Coordinates of C-alpha atoms in Angstrom, one line a residue:
X1 CA 255.9 -12.1 -24.4
X2 CA 258.5 -9.5 -25.2
X3 CA 262.2 -10.4 -24.3
X4 CA 263.4 -9.2 -21.0
X5 CA 265.9 -6.7 -22.6
X6 CA 262.9 -4.9 -24.2
X7 CA 260.8 -4.9 -21.1
X8 CA 263.8 -3.7 -19.1
X9 CA 264.5 -0.9 -21.6
X10 CA 260.9 0.3 -21.4
X11 CA 260.9 0.2 -17.7
X12 CA 264.2 2.2 -17.5
X13 CA 262.9 4.8 -19.9
X14 CA 259.7 5.3 -17.9
X15 CA 261.4 5.5 -14.5
X16 CA 264.1 7.8 -15.9
X17 CA 261.5 10.2 -17.3
X18 CA 259.5 10.0 -14.1
X19 CA 262.6 11.0 -12.2
X20 CA 263.0 14.0 -14.4
X21 CA 266.2 13.0 -16.2
X22 CA 266.9 13.4 -19.9
X23 CA 268.5 10.4 -21.5
X24 CA 271.8 12.2 -21.8
X25 CA 271.8 13.5 -18.2
X26 CA 270.9 10.1 -16.8
X27 CA 273.7 8.4 -18.9
X28 CA 276.2 10.9 -17.6
X29 CA 274.9 10.4 -14.0
X30 CA 275.5 6.6 -14.2
X31 CA 278.7 6.9 -16.3
X32 CA 277.6 5.2 -19.5
X33 CA 277.7 6.7 -23.0
X34 CA 274.4 8.4 -24.1
X35 CA 274.1 6.2 -27.3
X36 CA 274.6 3.1 -25.1
X37 CA 271.8 4.3 -22.9
X38 CA 269.5 4.8 -25.9
X39 CA 270.4 1.3 -27.0
X40 CA 269.4 -0.2 -23.7
X41 CA 266.1 1.8 -23.6
X42 CA 265.2 0.5 -27.1
X43 CA 266.0 -3.1 -26.1
X44 CA 268.8 -3.4 -28.6
X45 CA 271.5 -4.2 -26.1
X46 CA 271.8 -6.8 -23.3
X47 CA 272.9 -4.9 -20.1
X48 CA 275.7 -6.5 -18.1
X49 CA 275.3 -7.0 -14.4
X50 CA 277.5 -4.0 -13.8
X51 CA 275.3 -1.9 -16.0
X52 CA 272.2 -3.2 -14.3
X53 CA 273.7 -2.1 -11.0
X54 CA 274.4 1.4 -12.4
X55 CA 270.9 1.7 -13.8
X56 CA 269.2 0.6 -10.6
X57 CA 271.4 2.8 -8.4
X58 CA 270.7 5.8 -10.6
X59 CA 267.0 5.2 -10.3
X60 CA 267.3 4.7 -6.5
X61 CA 266.5 0.9 -6.7
X62 CA 268.2 -2.4 -6.1
X63 CA 268.8 -4.6 -9.1
X64 CA 266.1 -7.0 -8.1
X65 CA 263.5 -4.2 -7.8
X66 CA 264.4 -2.9 -11.3
X67 CA 264.0 -6.4 -12.7
X68 CA 260.8 -6.9 -10.8
X69 CA 259.4 -3.7 -12.3
X70 CA 260.5 -4.9 -15.8
X71 CA 258.6 -8.2 -15.2
X72 CA 255.5 -6.1 -14.3
X73 CA 255.9 -4.2 -17.6
X74 CA 254.7 -7.3 -19.5
X75 CA 251.0 -6.7 -19.0
X76 CA 251.1 -3.0 -19.5
X77 CA 253.3 -3.3 -22.6
X78 CA 251.0 -5.9 -24.2
X79 CA 247.9 -3.8 -23.3
X80 CA 249.5 -0.8 -24.9
X81 CA 250.5 -2.7 -28.1
X82 CA 247.0 -4.0 -28.3
X83 CA 245.5 -0.5 -28.1
X84 CA 248.0 0.8 -30.7
X85 CA 247.2 -2.1 -33.1
X86 CA 243.5 -1.4 -32.9
X87 CA 244.2 2.3 -33.7
X88 CA 246.3 1.4 -36.7
X89 CA 243.7 -0.8 -38.4
X90 CA 243.2 0.3 -41.9
X91 CA 239.7 1.3 -43.0
X92 CA 238.0 -1.0 -45.4
X93 CA 237.9 0.8 -48.8
X94 CA 235.4 -0.2 -51.4
X95 CA 232.7 -1.1 -49.0
X96 CA 229.8 1.2 -48.4
X97 CA 228.0 1.5 -45.2
X98 CA 224.4 1.0 -46.2
X99 CA 221.6 1.7 -43.9
X100 CA 218.4 -0.2 -44.2
X101 CA 215.5 2.1 -44.1

């Protein structure tokens, strides 16, 4: 299972985009630096309680709702990574597909 900071970042990114905010505009709206916002969305930074309050408020949610949505991101994130992994499989070179006739 991915760490909570990664699931939270994915959730914030999805909700922000769905609300029609660019990363820079949303960061300005909640009064955090745009690079800090990017760091949160990539799961590189642990958000403080104050930052969680700002994120949730900017998205029209309570902190518990934001965290609940991040917990729900576990299954969709793992499903997505499974699909991406299956697409990235390398072809087997040197083997020929032979048909039996």
